[in-house]
Tab-separated table of C-alpha atoms in Angstrom:
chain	number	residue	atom	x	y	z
A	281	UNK	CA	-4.574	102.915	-45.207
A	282	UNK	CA	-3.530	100.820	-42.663
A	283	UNK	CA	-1.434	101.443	-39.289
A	284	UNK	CA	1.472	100.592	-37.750
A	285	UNK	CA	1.948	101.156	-33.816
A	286	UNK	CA	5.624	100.561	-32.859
A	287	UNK	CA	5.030	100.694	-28.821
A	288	UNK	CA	8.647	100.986	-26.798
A	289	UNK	CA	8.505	98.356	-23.682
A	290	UNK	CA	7.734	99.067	-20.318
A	291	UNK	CA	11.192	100.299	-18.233
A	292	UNK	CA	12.844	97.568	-17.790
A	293	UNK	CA	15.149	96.610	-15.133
A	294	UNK	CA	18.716	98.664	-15.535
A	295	UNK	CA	21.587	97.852	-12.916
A	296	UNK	CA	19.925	94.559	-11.894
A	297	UNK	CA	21.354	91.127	-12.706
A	298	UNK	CA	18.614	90.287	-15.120
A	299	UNK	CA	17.405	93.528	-17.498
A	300	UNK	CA	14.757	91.922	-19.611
A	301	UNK	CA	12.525	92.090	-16.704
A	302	UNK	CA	9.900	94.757	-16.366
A	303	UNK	CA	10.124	97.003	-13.276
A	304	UNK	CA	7.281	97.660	-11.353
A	305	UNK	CA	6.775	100.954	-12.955
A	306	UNK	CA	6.999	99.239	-16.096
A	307	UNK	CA	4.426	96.799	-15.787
A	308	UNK	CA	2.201	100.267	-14.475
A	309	UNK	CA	3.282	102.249	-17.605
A	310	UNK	CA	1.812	98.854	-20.153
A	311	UNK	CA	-1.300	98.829	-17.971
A	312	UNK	CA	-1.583	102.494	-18.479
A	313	UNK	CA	-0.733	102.348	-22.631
A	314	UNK	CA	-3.990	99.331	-22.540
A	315	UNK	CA	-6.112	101.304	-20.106
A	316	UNK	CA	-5.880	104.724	-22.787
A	317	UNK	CA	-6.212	102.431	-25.845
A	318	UNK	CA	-9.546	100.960	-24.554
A	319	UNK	CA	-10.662	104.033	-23.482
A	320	UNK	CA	-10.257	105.489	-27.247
A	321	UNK	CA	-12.130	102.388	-28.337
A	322	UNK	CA	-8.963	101.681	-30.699
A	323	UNK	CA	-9.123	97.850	-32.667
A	324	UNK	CA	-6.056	95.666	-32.759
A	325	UNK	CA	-6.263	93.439	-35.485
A	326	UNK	CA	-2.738	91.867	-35.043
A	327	UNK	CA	0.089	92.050	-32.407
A	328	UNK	CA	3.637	90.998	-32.992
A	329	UNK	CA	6.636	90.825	-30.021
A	330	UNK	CA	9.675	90.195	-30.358
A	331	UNK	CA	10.705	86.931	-27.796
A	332	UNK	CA	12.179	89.062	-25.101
A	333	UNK	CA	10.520	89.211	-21.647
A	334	UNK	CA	10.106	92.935	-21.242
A	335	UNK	CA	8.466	93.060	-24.946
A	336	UNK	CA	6.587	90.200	-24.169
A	337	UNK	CA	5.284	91.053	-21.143
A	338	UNK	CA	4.524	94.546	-22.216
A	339	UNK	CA	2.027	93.360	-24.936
A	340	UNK	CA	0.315	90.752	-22.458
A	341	UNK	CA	0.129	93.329	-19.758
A	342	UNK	CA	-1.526	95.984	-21.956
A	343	UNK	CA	-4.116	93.723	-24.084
A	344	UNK	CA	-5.174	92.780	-21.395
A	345	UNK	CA	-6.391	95.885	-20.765
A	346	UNK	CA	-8.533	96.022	-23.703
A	347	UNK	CA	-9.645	92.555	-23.296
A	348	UNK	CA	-11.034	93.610	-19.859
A	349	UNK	CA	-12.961	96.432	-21.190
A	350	UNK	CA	-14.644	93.944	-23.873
A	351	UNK	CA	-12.676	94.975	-26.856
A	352	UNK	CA	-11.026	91.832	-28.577
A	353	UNK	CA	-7.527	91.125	-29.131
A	354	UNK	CA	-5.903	89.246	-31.480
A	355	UNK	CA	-3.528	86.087	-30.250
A	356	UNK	CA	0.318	87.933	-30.067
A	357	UNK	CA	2.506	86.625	-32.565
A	358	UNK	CA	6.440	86.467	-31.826
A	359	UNK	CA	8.504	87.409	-34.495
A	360	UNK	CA	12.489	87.901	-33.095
A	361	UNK	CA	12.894	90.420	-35.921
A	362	UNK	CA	11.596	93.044	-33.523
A	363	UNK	CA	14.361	92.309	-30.805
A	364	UNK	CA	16.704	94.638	-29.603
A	365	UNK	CA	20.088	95.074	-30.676
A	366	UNK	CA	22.297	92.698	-28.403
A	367	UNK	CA	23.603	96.410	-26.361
A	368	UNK	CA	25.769	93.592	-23.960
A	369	UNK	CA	27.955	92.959	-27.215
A	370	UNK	CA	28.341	95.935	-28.770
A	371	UNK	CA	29.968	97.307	-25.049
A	372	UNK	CA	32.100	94.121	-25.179
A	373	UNK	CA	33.081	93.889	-28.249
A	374	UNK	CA	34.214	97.888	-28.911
A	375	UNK	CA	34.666	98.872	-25.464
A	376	UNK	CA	38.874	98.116	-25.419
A	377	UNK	CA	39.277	99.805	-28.117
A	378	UNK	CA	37.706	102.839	-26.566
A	379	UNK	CA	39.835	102.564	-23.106
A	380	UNK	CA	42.199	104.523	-24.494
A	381	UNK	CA	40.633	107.562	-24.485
A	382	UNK	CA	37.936	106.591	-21.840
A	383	UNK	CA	40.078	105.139	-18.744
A	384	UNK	CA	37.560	105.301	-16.201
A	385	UNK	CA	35.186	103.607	-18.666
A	386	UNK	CA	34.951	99.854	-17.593
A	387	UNK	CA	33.979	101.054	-14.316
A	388	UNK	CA	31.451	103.417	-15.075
A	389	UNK	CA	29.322	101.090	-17.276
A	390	UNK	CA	29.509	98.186	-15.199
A	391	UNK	CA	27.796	100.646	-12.411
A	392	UNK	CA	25.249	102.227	-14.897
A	393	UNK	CA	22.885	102.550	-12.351
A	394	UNK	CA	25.004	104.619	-10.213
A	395	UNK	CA	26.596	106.687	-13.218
A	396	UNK	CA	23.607	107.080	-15.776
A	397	UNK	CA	24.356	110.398	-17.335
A	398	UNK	CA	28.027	109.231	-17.684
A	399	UNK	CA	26.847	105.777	-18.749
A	400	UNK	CA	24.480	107.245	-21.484
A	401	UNK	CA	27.572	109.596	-22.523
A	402	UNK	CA	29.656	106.470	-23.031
A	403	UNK	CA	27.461	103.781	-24.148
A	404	UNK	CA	26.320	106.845	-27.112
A	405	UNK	CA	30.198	106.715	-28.250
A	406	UNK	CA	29.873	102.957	-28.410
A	407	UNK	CA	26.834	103.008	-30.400
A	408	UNK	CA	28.805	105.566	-33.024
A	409	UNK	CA	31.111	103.150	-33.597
A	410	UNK	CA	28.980	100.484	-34.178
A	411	UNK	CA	26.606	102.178	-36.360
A	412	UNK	CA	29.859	103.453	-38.237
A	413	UNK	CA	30.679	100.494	-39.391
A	414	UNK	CA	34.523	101.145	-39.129
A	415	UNK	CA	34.645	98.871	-36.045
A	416	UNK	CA	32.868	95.289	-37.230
A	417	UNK	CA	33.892	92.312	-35.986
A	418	UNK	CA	32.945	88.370	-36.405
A	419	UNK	CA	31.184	88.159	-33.360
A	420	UNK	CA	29.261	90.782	-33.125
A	421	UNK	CA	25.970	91.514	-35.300
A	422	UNK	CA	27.146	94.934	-37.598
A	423	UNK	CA	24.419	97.812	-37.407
A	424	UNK	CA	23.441	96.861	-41.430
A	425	UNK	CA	22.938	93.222	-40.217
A	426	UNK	CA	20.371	94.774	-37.391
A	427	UNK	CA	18.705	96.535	-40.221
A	428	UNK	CA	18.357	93.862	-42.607
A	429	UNK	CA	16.809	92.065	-39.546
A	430	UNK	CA	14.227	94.492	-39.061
A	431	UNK	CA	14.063	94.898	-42.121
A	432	UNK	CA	12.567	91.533	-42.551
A	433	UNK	CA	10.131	91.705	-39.786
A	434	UNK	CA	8.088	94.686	-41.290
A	435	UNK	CA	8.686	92.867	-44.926
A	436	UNK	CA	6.829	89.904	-43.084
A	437	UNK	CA	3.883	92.151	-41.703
A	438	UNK	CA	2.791	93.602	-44.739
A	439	UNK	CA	3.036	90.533	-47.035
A	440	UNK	CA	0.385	89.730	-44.408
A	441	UNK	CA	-1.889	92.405	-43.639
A	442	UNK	CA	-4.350	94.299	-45.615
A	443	UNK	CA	-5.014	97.899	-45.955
A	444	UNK	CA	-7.744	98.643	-43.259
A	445	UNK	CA	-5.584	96.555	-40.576
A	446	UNK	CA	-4.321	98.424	-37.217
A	447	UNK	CA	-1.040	96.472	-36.149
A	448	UNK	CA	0.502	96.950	-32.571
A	449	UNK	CA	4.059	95.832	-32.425
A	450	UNK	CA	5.659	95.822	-29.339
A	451	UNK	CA	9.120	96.171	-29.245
A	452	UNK	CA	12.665	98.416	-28.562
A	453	UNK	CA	13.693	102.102	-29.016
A	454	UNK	CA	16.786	101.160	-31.307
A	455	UNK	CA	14.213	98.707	-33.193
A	456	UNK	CA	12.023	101.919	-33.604
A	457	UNK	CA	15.221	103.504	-34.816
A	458	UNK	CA	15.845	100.792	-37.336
A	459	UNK	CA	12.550	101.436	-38.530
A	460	UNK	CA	13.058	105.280	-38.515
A	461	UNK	CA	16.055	105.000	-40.875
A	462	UNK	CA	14.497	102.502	-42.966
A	463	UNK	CA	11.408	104.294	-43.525
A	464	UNK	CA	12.478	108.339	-43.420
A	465	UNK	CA	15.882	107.788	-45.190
A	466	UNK	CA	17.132	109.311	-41.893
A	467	UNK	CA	21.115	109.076	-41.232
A	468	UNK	CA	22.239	106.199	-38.683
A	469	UNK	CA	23.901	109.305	-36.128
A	470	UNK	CA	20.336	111.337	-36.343
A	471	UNK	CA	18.246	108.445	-35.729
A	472	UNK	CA	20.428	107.601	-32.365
A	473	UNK	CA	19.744	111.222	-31.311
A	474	UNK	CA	15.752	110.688	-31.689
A	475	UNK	CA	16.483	107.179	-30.345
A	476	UNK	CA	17.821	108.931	-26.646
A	477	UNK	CA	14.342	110.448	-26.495
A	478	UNK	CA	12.216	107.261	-27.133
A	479	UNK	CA	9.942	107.225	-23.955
A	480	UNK	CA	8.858	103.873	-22.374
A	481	UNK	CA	5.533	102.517	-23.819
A	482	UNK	CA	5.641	104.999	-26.432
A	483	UNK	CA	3.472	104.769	-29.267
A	484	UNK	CA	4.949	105.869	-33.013
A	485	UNK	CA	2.921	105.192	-35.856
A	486	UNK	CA	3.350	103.919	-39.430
A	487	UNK	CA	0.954	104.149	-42.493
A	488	UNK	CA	0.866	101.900	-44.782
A	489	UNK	CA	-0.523	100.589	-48.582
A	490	UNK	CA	0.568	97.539	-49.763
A	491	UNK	CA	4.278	97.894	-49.610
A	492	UNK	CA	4.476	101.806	-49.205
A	493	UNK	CA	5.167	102.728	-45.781
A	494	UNK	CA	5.509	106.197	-44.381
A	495	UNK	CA	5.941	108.048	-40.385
A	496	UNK	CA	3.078	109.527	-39.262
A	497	UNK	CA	3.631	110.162	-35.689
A	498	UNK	CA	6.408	109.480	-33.536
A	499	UNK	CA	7.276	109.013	-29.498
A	500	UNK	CA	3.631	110.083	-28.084
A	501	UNK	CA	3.043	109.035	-24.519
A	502	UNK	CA	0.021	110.905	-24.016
A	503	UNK	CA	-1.158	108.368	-22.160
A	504	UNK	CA	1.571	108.874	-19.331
A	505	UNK	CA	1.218	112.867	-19.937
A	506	UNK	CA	-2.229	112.877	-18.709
A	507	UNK	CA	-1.508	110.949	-15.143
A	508	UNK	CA	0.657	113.685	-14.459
A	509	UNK	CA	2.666	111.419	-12.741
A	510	UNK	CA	6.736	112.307	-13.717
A	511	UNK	CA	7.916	109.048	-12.449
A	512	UNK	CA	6.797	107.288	-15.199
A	513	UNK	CA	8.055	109.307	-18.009
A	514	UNK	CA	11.394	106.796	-18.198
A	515	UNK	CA	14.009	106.218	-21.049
A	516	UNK	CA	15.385	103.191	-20.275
């Protein structure tokens, strides 16, 4: 059989302007994720990003890695299937009709960084309603459009791989989730709850034959365990 590793990005840069930048302890915690894969001797016979900055430079930061300890890598691929959901839209679009019952709401998520367990609380109600479906507008991609994307990315990767193959994919934690409910038949609301617990250069893995695809592991980050360092143990 082959593999699937669905890595989560480095932490990336909440409550600054620009969030698709890795922090500094995000760039450490890819370095880290190459440093543990080299040391296992582990082959990478494709990698796939999707075009964002933190995926991106996740991948490039922890192949490197391997390539220093003389293991080869394979040339990363971009395929935008792997993105993230567009989170920005989902709070704009469904946030007034939330405001309601959530006064203090606009405030609170436009200082995430000072109000994290309340913006988690709030941007988790959002999410709901988006994955609900009850709430879809025009202009803003619906939660089965999201699937159908990913959808399409994994289609992609197995039309071209073969069975023996080990495929890194570096991407998001509500891509992973995507992939959870696609593959495990998982409800939309559960998936969310595992998605709150996807840890920053995670590593979840997928078997696969042919077109057969099932979970093997999910959310280890051994590889941060082991530094016993708790800083980098992040979620966001």
């Amino acid at each position: 059989m082959g593999s699937i590793y669905l890595i989560r990005h480095g932490q990336a840069s909440f409550g600054a302007d620009d969030y698709d930048v890795l922090s500094p302890i995000g760039i450490r915690q890819a370095e880290v994720l190459g440093a543990h894969l080299a040391q296992l001797g582990t082959r990478i016979d494709r990698s796939v990003s999707g075009d964002l900055r933190r995926q991106q430079h996740t991948a490039n930061s922890a192949l490197q890695q391997l390539h220093d300890a003389g293991i080869a890598i394979p040339p990363l691929d971009i395929d935008s299937a792997f993105n993230e959901f567009d989170a920005d839209a989902v709070i704009r679009s469904l946030l007034p009709g939330m405001l309601g019952e959530e006064p203090e709401a606009l405030h609170i998520l436009r200082n995430g960084a000072q109000n994290r367990a309340e913006f988690q609380r709030l941007f988790a109600k959002l999410v709901d309603r988006w994955i609900s479906g009850e709430h879809d507008t025009p202009d803003l991609q619906s939660w089965q459009g999201f699937v159908e994307q990913v959808q399409g990315g994994l289609s992609r990767i197995l039309e071209q791989a073969n069975s023996k193959q080990n495929i890194a994919v570096f991407t998001s934690g509500g891509t992973i989730t995507a992939l959870l409910h696609l593959i495990t038949s998982i409800a939309p609301a559960q998936a969310f709850e595992l998605n709150w617990q996807i840890v920053n250069t995670s590593l979840s893995c997928l078997k696969f034959r042919g077109s057969q695809v099932s979970l093997a592991s999910f959310n280890s980050h051994v590889h941060l365990q082991l530094l016993k360092a708790p800083e980098l143990i992040t979620y966001r």
